[in-house]
mmCIF file of C-alpha atoms and ligand atoms in Angstrom:
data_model
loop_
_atom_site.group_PDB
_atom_site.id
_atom_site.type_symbol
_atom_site.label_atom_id
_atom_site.label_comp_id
_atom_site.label_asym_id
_atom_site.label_seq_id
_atom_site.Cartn_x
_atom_site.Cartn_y
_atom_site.Cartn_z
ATOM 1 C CA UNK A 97 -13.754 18.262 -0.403
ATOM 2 C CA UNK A 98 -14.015 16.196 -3.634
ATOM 3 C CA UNK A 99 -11.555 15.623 -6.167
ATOM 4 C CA UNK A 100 -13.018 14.555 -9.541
ATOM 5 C CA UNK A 101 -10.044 16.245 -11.960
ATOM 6 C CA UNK A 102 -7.185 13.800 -12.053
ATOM 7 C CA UNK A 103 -5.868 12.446 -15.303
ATOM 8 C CA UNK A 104 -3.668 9.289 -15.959
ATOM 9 C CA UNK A 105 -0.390 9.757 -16.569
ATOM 10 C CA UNK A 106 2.579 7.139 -16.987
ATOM 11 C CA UNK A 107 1.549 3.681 -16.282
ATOM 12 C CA UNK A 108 3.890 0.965 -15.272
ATOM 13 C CA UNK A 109 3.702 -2.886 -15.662
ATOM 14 C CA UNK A 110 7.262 -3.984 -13.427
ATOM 15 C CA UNK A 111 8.117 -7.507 -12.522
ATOM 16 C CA UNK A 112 9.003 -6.289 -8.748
ATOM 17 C CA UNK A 113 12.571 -8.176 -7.490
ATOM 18 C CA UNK A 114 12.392 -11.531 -5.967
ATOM 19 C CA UNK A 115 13.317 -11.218 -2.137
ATOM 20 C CA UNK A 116 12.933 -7.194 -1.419
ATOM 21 C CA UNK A 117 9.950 -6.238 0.619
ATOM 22 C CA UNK A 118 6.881 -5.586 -1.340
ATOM 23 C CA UNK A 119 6.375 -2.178 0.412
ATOM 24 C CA UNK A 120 10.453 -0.767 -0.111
ATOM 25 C CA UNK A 121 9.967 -1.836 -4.101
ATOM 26 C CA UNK A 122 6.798 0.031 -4.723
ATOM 27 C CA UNK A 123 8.269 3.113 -2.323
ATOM 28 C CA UNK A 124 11.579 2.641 -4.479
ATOM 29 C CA UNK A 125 10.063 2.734 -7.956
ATOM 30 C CA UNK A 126 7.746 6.146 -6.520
ATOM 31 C CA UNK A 127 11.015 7.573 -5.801
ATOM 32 C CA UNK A 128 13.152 6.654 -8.585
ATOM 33 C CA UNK A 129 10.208 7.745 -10.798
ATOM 34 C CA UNK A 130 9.257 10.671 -8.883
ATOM 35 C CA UNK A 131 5.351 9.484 -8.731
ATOM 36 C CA UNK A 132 3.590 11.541 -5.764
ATOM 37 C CA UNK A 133 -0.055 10.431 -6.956
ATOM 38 C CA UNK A 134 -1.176 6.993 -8.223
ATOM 39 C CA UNK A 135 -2.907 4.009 -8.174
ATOM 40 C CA UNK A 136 -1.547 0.100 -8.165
ATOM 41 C CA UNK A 137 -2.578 -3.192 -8.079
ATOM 42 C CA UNK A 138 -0.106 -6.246 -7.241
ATOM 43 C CA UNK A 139 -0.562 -10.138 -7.949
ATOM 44 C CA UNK A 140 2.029 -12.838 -7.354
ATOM 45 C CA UNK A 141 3.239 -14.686 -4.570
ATOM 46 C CA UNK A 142 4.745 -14.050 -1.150
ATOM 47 C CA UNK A 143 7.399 -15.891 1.168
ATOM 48 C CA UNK A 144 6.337 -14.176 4.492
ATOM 49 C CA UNK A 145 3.506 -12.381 5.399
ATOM 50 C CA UNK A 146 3.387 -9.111 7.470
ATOM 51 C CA UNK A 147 -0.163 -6.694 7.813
ATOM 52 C CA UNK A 148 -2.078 -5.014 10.085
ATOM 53 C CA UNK A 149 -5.626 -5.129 11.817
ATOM 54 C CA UNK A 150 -6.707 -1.364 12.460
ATOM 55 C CA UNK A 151 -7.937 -1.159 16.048
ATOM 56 C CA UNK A 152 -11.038 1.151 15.907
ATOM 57 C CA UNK A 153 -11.344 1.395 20.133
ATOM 58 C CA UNK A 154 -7.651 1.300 20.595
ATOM 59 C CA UNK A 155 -6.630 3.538 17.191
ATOM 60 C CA UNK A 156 -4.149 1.852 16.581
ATOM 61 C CA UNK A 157 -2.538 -1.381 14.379
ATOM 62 C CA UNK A 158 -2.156 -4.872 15.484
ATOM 63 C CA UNK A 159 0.713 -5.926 13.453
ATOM 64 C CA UNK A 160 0.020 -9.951 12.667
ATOM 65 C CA UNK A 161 2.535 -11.745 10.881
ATOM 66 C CA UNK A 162 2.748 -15.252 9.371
ATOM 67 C CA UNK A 163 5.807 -17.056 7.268
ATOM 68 C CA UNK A 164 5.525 -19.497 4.565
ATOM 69 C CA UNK A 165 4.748 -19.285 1.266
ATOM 70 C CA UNK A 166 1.095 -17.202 -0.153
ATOM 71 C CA UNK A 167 -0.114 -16.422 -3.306
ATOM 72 C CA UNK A 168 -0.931 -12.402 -3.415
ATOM 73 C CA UNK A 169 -4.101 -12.779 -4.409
ATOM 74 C CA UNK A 170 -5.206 -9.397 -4.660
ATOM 75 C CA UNK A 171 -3.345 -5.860 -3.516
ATOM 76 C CA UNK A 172 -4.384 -2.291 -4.059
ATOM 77 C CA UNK A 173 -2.914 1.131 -2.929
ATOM 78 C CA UNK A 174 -2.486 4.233 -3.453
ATOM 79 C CA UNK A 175 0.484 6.466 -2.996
ATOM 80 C CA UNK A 176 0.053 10.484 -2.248
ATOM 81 C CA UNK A 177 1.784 12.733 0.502
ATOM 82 C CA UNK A 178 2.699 12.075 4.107
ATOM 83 C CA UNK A 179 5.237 14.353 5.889
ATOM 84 C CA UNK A 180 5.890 16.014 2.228
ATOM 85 C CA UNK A 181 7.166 12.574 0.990
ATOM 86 C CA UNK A 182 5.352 9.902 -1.560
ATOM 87 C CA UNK A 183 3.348 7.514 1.114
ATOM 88 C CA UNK A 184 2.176 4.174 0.186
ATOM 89 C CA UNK A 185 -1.041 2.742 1.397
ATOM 90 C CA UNK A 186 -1.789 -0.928 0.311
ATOM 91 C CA UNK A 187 -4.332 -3.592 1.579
ATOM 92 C CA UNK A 188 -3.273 -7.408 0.664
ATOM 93 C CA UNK A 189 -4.896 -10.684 0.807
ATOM 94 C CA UNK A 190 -2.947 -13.514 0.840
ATOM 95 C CA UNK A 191 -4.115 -17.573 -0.292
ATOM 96 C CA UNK A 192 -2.772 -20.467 1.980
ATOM 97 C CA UNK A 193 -1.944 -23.829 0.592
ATOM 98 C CA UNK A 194 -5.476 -24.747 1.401
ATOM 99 C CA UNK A 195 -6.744 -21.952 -0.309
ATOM 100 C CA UNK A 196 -7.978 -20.120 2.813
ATOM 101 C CA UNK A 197 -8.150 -16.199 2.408
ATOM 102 C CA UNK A 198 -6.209 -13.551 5.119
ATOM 103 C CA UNK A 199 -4.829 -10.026 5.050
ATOM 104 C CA UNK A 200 -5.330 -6.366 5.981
ATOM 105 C CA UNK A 201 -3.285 -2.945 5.829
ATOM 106 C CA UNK A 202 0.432 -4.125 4.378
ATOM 107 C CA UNK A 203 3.171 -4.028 6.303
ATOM 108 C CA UNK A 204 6.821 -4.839 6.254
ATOM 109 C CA UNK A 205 8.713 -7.398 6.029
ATOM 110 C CA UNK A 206 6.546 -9.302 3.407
ATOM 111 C CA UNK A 207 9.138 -10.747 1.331
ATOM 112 C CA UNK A 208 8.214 -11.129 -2.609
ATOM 113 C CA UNK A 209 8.650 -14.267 -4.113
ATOM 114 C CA UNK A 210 7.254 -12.897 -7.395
ATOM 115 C CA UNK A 211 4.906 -9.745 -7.971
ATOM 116 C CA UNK A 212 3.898 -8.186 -10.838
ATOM 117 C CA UNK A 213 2.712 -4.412 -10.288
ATOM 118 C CA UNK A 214 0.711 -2.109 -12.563
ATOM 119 C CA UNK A 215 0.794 1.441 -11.394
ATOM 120 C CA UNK A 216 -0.611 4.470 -13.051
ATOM 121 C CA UNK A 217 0.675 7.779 -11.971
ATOM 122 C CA UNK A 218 -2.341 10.182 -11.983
ATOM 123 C CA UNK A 219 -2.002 14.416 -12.597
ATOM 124 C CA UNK A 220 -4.303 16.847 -10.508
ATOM 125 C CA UNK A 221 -4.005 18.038 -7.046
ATOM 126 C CA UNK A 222 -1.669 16.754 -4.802
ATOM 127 C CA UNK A 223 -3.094 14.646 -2.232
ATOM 128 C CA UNK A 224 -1.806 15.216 1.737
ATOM 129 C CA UNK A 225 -2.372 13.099 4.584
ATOM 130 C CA UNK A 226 -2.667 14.773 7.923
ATOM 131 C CA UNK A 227 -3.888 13.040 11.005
ATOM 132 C CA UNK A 228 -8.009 12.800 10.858
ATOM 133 C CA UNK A 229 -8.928 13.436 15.166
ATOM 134 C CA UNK A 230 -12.584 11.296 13.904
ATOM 135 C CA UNK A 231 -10.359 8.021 13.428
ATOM 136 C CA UNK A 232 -6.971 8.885 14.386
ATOM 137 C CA UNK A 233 -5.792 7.731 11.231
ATOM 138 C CA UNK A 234 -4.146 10.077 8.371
ATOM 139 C CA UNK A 235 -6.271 10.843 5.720
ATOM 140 C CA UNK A 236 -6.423 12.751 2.959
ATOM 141 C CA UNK A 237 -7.265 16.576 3.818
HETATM 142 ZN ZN1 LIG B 248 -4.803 0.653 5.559
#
């Protein structure tokens, strides 16, 4: 099924807080807001590094971790329902001090040393993830 009817609604530009987890602030500002559907995008810098490799044979994540301090080059998400709660899904890539590129699915703890967010809250159908037997991931039904 295809979902072409979603309109923006609020959009947000937040300076996220220096030390919380990147995940807990964007889940946070869903709640506080009460945004079920939207899109973000995240730049900044990081001062520990958690994410996951998706294990297609083994269906499930490799959580890889690395401290120091990143830029956040690039993250995108998306948050919709899981378990009738607002669920964030993010991919990150982080830069080293040498300029060398790694990342995957986001995890926590990746402490924020400072992130700016822009998130636009979308109107239309609700998406719901359910558990997808194909991939054994939870995707949107
Ligand atoms: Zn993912």
């Amino acid at each position: 099924m295809h979902r072409t009817d979603y309109a923006i609604q609020r959009t947000f530009l937040r300076t996220l807080p220096h030390g919380d987890d990147l995940l807990s602030a964007i889940e946070t500002l869903c709640r506080e807001e009460g945004i079920v559907l939207g899109t973000f995008s995240v730049i900044g810098a990081v001062a520990s590094a958690t994410y996951g490799y998706y294990d297609q044979q083994q269906r499930r994540y490799k959580k890889l971790e690395r401290d120091g301090a990143f830029e956040l080059i690039s993250c995108s998400g998306n948050v919709s329902i899981k378990d009738d709660n607002p669920f964030i899904h993010a991919h990150i890539l982080f830069g080293d001090e040498k300029g060398s590129c790694f990342g995957g699915h986001l995890m926590s703890p990746t402490k924020i040393f400072a992130a700016e967010l822009l998130l636009q809250e979308l109107d239309g159908e609700r998406l719901v993830r359910e558990h997808d037997e194909t991939t054994g991931l939870f995707l949107w039904k």
